Amino acid sequence: MSLLLGTTITISSNHWMMAWTGLEINTLAIIPLISKSHHPRAIEAATKYFLTQAAASALLLFSSMTNAWFTGQWDITQLTHPTSCLLLTTAVSIKLGLTPFHFWFPEVLQGSSMTTGLLLATLMKFPPTALLVLTSPSLNPTLLTTMAIASAALGGWMGLNQTQVRKILAFSSISHLGWMTIILLYNPKLTLLTFYLYCLMTSAIFLALNTTKITNLATMMTAWTKIPPLAATLMLALLSLAGLPPLTGFLPKWLIIQELTKQEMTPVATTIALLSLLGLFFYLRLAYCATITLPPNSSNHMKQWQTNKSVRIPITTLISLSIMLLPLSPMIFATT
């Protein structure tokens, strides 16, 4: 309830103090969920999360106070002072985990459970993204483009060497944040569309991994023996997150490259498109481990053809949407 309340307060506020209050409620609500298991790794993750988010909140408050001091405006859309804009970009980048402020995110995600990891990768990123969209006309385009390309590059490169699935998904999130940030100044609605579709695909993957109890590549290799249909659709959802046509994940990448080309930023579009190939490699490796590899020993348990009833409908719905939304793109354009 507190998470939903904090998110709602931030995205619906016009005043900086209300936005800051919503972010603080969010931070305080997620910490018990991270440290719930009482494992040392979970306590460490909660501590790291608290320290980084507290620093980001302090910077955000400092940014809004500096702007109010110089301009007399507390309105979120009236952020005009250059120092305030720079401080806000830093604060929101720390909140989101954009490069070069990304270090906390993989560690915190690895220390959390799958369900909490899902919240951290999707719902917790919504308020900072909303603040970025609201303040986008005031932000520095060169700085945002540099950070976006760095995030896409680092998310791809760092994900190559990982064996833990949650860390791979964390670097995937950093890479997708790069795509969202690069188009922010030119088409903010496209940033939100990319974010919504990313949340959709990530939720499907996290729920599928939670159902099959997959935590690393080794357990992923044996997972197909438990629920073969879910493993097969998980492969498609992973390829959708990679952005392969004709799956849903291709839609935001296609629109972003098209918009960047319209803005005469072809070199930037080419660079970020090539960097997405790094991500494609580890998604393909996950898909390969999920469906194509055979474990070295035969499994002695019975095949579990049915999943838990409470998650069956959400997983089916989310994976279907993750795979089949591309033909509906004209309707999506009309609504956005």
PDB file of N, CA and C in Angstrom, residues 116-166:
ATOM      1  N   THR A 116      10.591  -9.143  -4.921  1.00  0.00           N
ATOM      2  CA  THR A 116      11.092  -7.804  -4.592  1.00  0.00           C
ATOM      3  C   THR A 116      11.923  -7.254  -5.749  1.00  0.00           C
ATOM      4  N   GLY A 117      12.690  -8.144  -6.388  1.00  0.00           N
ATOM      5  CA  GLY A 117      13.475  -7.744  -7.563  1.00  0.00           C
ATOM      6  C   GLY A 117      12.581  -7.198  -8.672  1.00  0.00           C
ATOM      7  N   LEU A 118      11.429  -7.835  -8.846  1.00  0.00           N
ATOM      8  CA  LEU A 118      10.460  -7.363  -9.846  1.00  0.00           C
ATOM      9  C   LEU A 118       9.985  -5.950  -9.509  1.00  0.00           C
ATOM     10  N   LEU A 119       9.685  -5.706  -8.225  1.00  0.00           N
ATOM     11  CA  LEU A 119       9.255  -4.364  -7.808  1.00  0.00           C
ATOM     12  C   LEU A 119      10.360  -3.336  -8.035  1.00  0.00           C
ATOM     13  N   LEU A 120      11.602  -3.718  -7.696  1.00  0.00           N
ATOM     14  CA  LEU A 120      12.734  -2.791  -7.858  1.00  0.00           C
ATOM     15  C   LEU A 120      12.978  -2.453  -9.324  1.00  0.00           C
ATOM     16  N   ALA A 121      12.789  -3.436 -10.212  1.00  0.00           N
ATOM     17  CA  ALA A 121      13.093  -3.223 -11.633  1.00  0.00           C
ATOM     18  C   ALA A 121      11.962  -2.524 -12.377  1.00  0.00           C
ATOM     19  N   THR A 122      10.747  -2.518 -11.802  1.00  0.00           N
ATOM     20  CA  THR A 122       9.617  -1.939 -12.549  1.00  0.00           C
ATOM     21  C   THR A 122       8.970  -0.782 -11.780  1.00  0.00           C
ATOM     22  N   LEU A 123       8.213  -1.081 -10.735  1.00  0.00           N
ATOM     23  CA  LEU A 123       7.424  -0.059 -10.039  1.00  0.00           C
ATOM     24  C   LEU A 123       8.293   1.051  -9.439  1.00  0.00           C
ATOM     25  N   MET A 124       9.451   0.680  -8.861  1.00  0.00           N
ATOM     26  CA  MET A 124      10.300   1.678  -8.198  1.00  0.00           C
ATOM     27  C   MET A 124      10.945   2.636  -9.185  1.00  0.00           C
ATOM     28  N   LYS A 125      10.975   2.284 -10.464  1.00  0.00           N
ATOM     29  CA  LYS A 125      11.576   3.164 -11.468  1.00  0.00           C
ATOM     30  C   LYS A 125      10.562   4.137 -12.069  1.00  0.00           C
ATOM     31  N   PHE A 126       9.284   3.928 -11.743  1.00  0.00           N
ATOM     32  CA  PHE A 126       8.255   4.761 -12.367  1.00  0.00           C
ATOM     33  C   PHE A 126       8.283   6.219 -11.878  1.00  0.00           C
ATOM     34  N   PRO A 127       8.324   6.479 -10.532  1.00  0.00           N
ATOM     35  CA  PRO A 127       8.353   7.888 -10.088  1.00  0.00           C
ATOM     36  C   PRO A 127       9.539   8.701 -10.628  1.00  0.00           C
ATOM     37  N   PRO A 128      10.809   8.173 -10.556  1.00  0.00           N
ATOM     38  CA  PRO A 128      11.914   8.957 -11.129  1.00  0.00           C
ATOM     39  C   PRO A 128      11.753   9.192 -12.635  1.00  0.00           C
ATOM     40  N   THR A 129      11.224   8.177 -13.363  1.00  0.00           N
ATOM     41  CA  THR A 129      11.010   8.345 -14.806  1.00  0.00           C
ATOM     42  C   THR A 129       9.978   9.448 -15.063  1.00  0.00           C
ATOM     43  N   ALA A 130       8.921   9.484 -14.237  1.00  0.00           N
ATOM     44  CA  ALA A 130       7.892  10.530 -14.374  1.00  0.00           C
ATOM     45  C   ALA A 130       8.502  11.913 -14.139  1.00  0.00           C
ATOM     46  N   LEU A 131       9.399  12.030 -13.133  1.00  0.00           N
ATOM     47  CA  LEU A 131      10.064  13.309 -12.875  1.00  0.00           C
ATOM     48  C   LEU A 131      10.945  13.719 -14.054  1.00  0.00           C
ATOM     49  N   LEU A 132      11.640  12.751 -14.643  1.00  0.00           N
ATOM     50  CA  LEU A 132      12.475  13.044 -15.823  1.00  0.00           C
ATOM     51  C   LEU A 132      11.621  13.566 -16.975  1.00  0.00           C
ATOM     52  N   VAL A 133      10.472  12.929 -17.203  1.00  0.00           N
ATOM     53  CA  VAL A 133       9.587  13.340 -18.300  1.00  0.00           C
ATOM     54  C   VAL A 133       9.054  14.756 -18.051  1.00  0.00           C
ATOM     55  N   LEU A 134       8.689  15.051 -16.793  1.00  0.00           N
ATOM     56  CA  LEU A 134       8.141  16.373 -16.469  1.00  0.00           C
ATOM     57  C   LEU A 134       9.182  17.482 -16.639  1.00  0.00           C
ATOM     58  N   THR A 135      10.438  17.185 -16.322  1.00  0.00           N
ATOM     59  CA  THR A 135      11.488  18.222 -16.372  1.00  0.00           C
ATOM     60  C   THR A 135      12.301  18.165 -17.664  1.00  0.00           C
ATOM     61  N   SER A 136      11.922  17.279 -18.600  1.00  0.00           N
ATOM     62  CA  SER A 136      12.754  17.043 -19.792  1.00  0.00           C
ATOM     63  C   SER A 136      13.108  18.297 -20.600  1.00  0.00           C
ATOM     64  N   PRO A 137      12.208  19.310 -20.741  1.00  0.00           N
ATOM     65  CA  PRO A 137      12.601  20.479 -21.550  1.00  0.00           C
ATOM     66  C   PRO A 137      13.794  21.260 -20.978  1.00  0.00           C
ATOM     67  N   SER A 138      14.025  21.128 -19.644  1.00  0.00           N
ATOM     68  CA  SER A 138      15.084  21.924 -19.001  1.00  0.00           C
ATOM     69  C   SER A 138      16.437  21.206 -18.981  1.00  0.00           C
ATOM     70  N   LEU A 139      16.475  19.922 -19.312  1.00  0.00           N
ATOM     71  CA  LEU A 139      17.694  19.131 -19.086  1.00  0.00           C
ATOM     72  C   LEU A 139      18.704  19.295 -20.222  1.00  0.00           C
ATOM     73  N   ASN A 140      19.951  18.941 -19.917  1.00  0.00           N
ATOM     74  CA  ASN A 140      21.056  19.115 -20.865  1.00  0.00           C
ATOM     75  C   ASN A 140      21.087  17.955 -21.870  1.00  0.00           C
ATOM     76  N   PRO A 141      20.886  18.217 -23.177  1.00  0.00           N
ATOM     77  CA  PRO A 141      20.805  17.118 -24.150  1.00  0.00           C
ATOM     78  C   PRO A 141      22.109  16.335 -24.295  1.00  0.00           C
ATOM     79  N   THR A 142      23.259  17.043 -24.265  1.00  0.00           N
ATOM     80  CA  THR A 142      24.555  16.361 -24.431  1.00  0.00           C
ATOM     81  C   THR A 142      24.801  15.397 -23.282  1.00  0.00           C
ATOM     82  N   LEU A 143      24.528  15.878 -22.065  1.00  0.00           N
ATOM     83  CA  LEU A 143      24.737  15.041 -20.869  1.00  0.00           C
ATOM     84  C   LEU A 143      23.844  13.802 -20.921  1.00  0.00           C
ATOM     85  N   LEU A 144      22.560  13.993 -21.255  1.00  0.00           N
ATOM     86  CA  LEU A 144      21.630  12.864 -21.298  1.00  0.00           C
ATOM     87  C   LEU A 144      22.021  11.852 -22.370  1.00  0.00           C
ATOM     88  N   THR A 145      22.422  12.336 -23.554  1.00  0.00           N
ATOM     89  CA  THR A 145      22.818  11.423 -24.642  1.00  0.00           C
ATOM     90  C   THR A 145      24.058  10.632 -24.244  1.00  0.00           C
ATOM     91  N   THR A 146      25.040  11.309 -23.611  1.00  0.00           N
ATOM     92  CA  THR A 146      26.274  10.627 -23.172  1.00  0.00           C
ATOM     93  C   THR A 146      25.956   9.541 -22.154  1.00  0.00           C
ATOM     94  N   MET A 147      25.122   9.887 -21.161  1.00  0.00           N
ATOM     95  CA  MET A 147      24.762   8.908 -20.125  1.00  0.00           C
ATOM     96  C   MET A 147      23.960   7.749 -20.707  1.00  0.00           C
ATOM     97  N   ALA A 148      23.108   8.064 -21.687  1.00  0.00           N
ATOM     98  CA  ALA A 148      22.285   7.013 -22.306  1.00  0.00           C
ATOM     99  C   ALA A 148      23.159   6.010 -23.057  1.00  0.00           C
ATOM    100  N   ILE A 149      24.103   6.517 -23.850  1.00  0.00           N
ATOM    101  CA  ILE A 149      24.970   5.611 -24.622  1.00  0.00           C
ATOM    102  C   ILE A 149      25.871   4.820 -23.670  1.00  0.00           C
ATOM    103  N   ALA A 150      26.362   5.487 -22.602  1.00  0.00           N
ATOM    104  CA  ALA A 150      27.189   4.781 -21.603  1.00  0.00           C
ATOM    105  C   ALA A 150      26.383   3.674 -20.927  1.00  0.00           C
ATOM    106  N   SER A 151      25.107   3.938 -20.628  1.00  0.00           N
ATOM    107  CA  SER A 151      24.256   2.918 -19.983  1.00  0.00           C
ATOM    108  C   SER A 151      24.016   1.736 -20.909  1.00  0.00           C
ATOM    109  N   ALA A 152      23.732   2.025 -22.190  1.00  0.00           N
ATOM    110  CA  ALA A 152      23.494   0.938 -23.156  1.00  0.00           C
ATOM    111  C   ALA A 152      24.752   0.090 -23.315  1.00  0.00           C
ATOM    112  N   ALA A 153      25.923   0.754 -23.338  1.00  0.00           N
ATOM    113  CA  ALA A 153      27.194   0.029 -23.506  1.00  0.00           C
ATOM    114  C   ALA A 153      27.509  -0.790 -22.268  1.00  0.00           C
ATOM    115  N   LEU A 154      27.402  -0.166 -21.098  1.00  0.00           N
ATOM    116  CA  LEU A 154      27.784  -0.848 -19.868  1.00  0.00           C
ATOM    117  C   LEU A 154      26.812  -1.974 -19.530  1.00  0.00           C
ATOM    118  N   GLY A 155      25.518  -1.722 -19.760  1.00  0.00           N
ATOM    119  CA  GLY A 155      24.522  -2.774 -19.516  1.00  0.00           C
ATOM    120  C   GLY A 155      24.790  -4.001 -20.363  1.00  0.00           C
ATOM    121  N   GLY A 156      25.219  -3.775 -21.605  1.00  0.00           N
ATOM    122  CA  GLY A 156      25.549  -4.899 -22.494  1.00  0.00           C
ATOM    123  C   GLY A 156      26.831  -5.606 -22.095  1.00  0.00           C
ATOM    124  N   TRP A 157      27.899  -4.835 -21.861  1.00  0.00           N
ATOM    125  CA  TRP A 157      29.201  -5.445 -21.572  1.00  0.00           C
ATOM    126  C   TRP A 157      29.216  -6.172 -20.239  1.00  0.00           C
ATOM    127  N   MET A 158      28.664  -5.544 -19.191  1.00  0.00           N
ATOM    128  CA  MET A 158      28.726  -6.155 -17.860  1.00  0.00           C
ATOM    129  C   MET A 158      27.838  -7.399 -17.774  1.00  0.00           C
ATOM    130  N   GLY A 159      26.785  -7.447 -18.595  1.00  0.00           N
ATOM    131  CA  GLY A 159      25.894  -8.610 -18.556  1.00  0.00           C
ATOM    132  C   GLY A 159      26.501  -9.849 -19.196  1.00  0.00           C
ATOM    133  N   LEU A 160      27.544  -9.650 -20.024  1.00  0.00           N
ATOM    134  CA  LEU A 160      28.117 -10.785 -20.769  1.00  0.00           C
ATOM    135  C   LEU A 160      28.729 -11.822 -19.846  1.00  0.00           C
ATOM    136  N   ASN A 161      29.302 -11.370 -18.725  1.00  0.00           N
ATOM    137  CA  ASN A 161      30.118 -12.258 -17.901  1.00  0.00           C
ATOM    138  C   ASN A 161      29.369 -12.813 -16.696  1.00  0.00           C
ATOM    139  N   GLN A 162      28.061 -12.607 -16.634  1.00  0.00           N
ATOM    140  CA  GLN A 162      27.293 -12.982 -15.428  1.00  0.00           C
ATOM    141  C   GLN A 162      26.707 -14.388 -15.553  1.00  0.00           C
ATOM    142  N   THR A 163      26.615 -15.063 -14.406  1.00  0.00           N
ATOM    143  CA  THR A 163      25.937 -16.365 -14.383  1.00  0.00           C
ATOM    144  C   THR A 163      24.653 -16.300 -13.543  1.00  0.00           C
ATOM    145  N   GLN A 164      24.515 -15.262 -12.719  1.00  0.00           N
ATOM    146  CA  GLN A 164      23.310 -15.107 -11.883  1.00  0.00           C
ATOM    147  C   GLN A 164      22.230 -14.394 -12.692  1.00  0.00           C
ATOM    148  N   VAL A 165      21.045 -14.991 -12.755  1.00  0.00           N
ATOM    149  CA  VAL A 165      19.982 -14.456 -13.610  1.00  0.00           C
ATOM    150  C   VAL A 165      19.534 -13.062 -13.153  1.00  0.00           C
ATOM    151  N   ARG A 166      19.479 -12.825 -11.837  1.00  0.00           N
ATOM    152  CA  ARG A 166      19.025 -11.508 -11.361  1.00  0.00           C
ATOM    153  C   ARG A 166      20.005 -10.407 -11.750  1.00  0.00           C
TER     154      ARG A 166
END
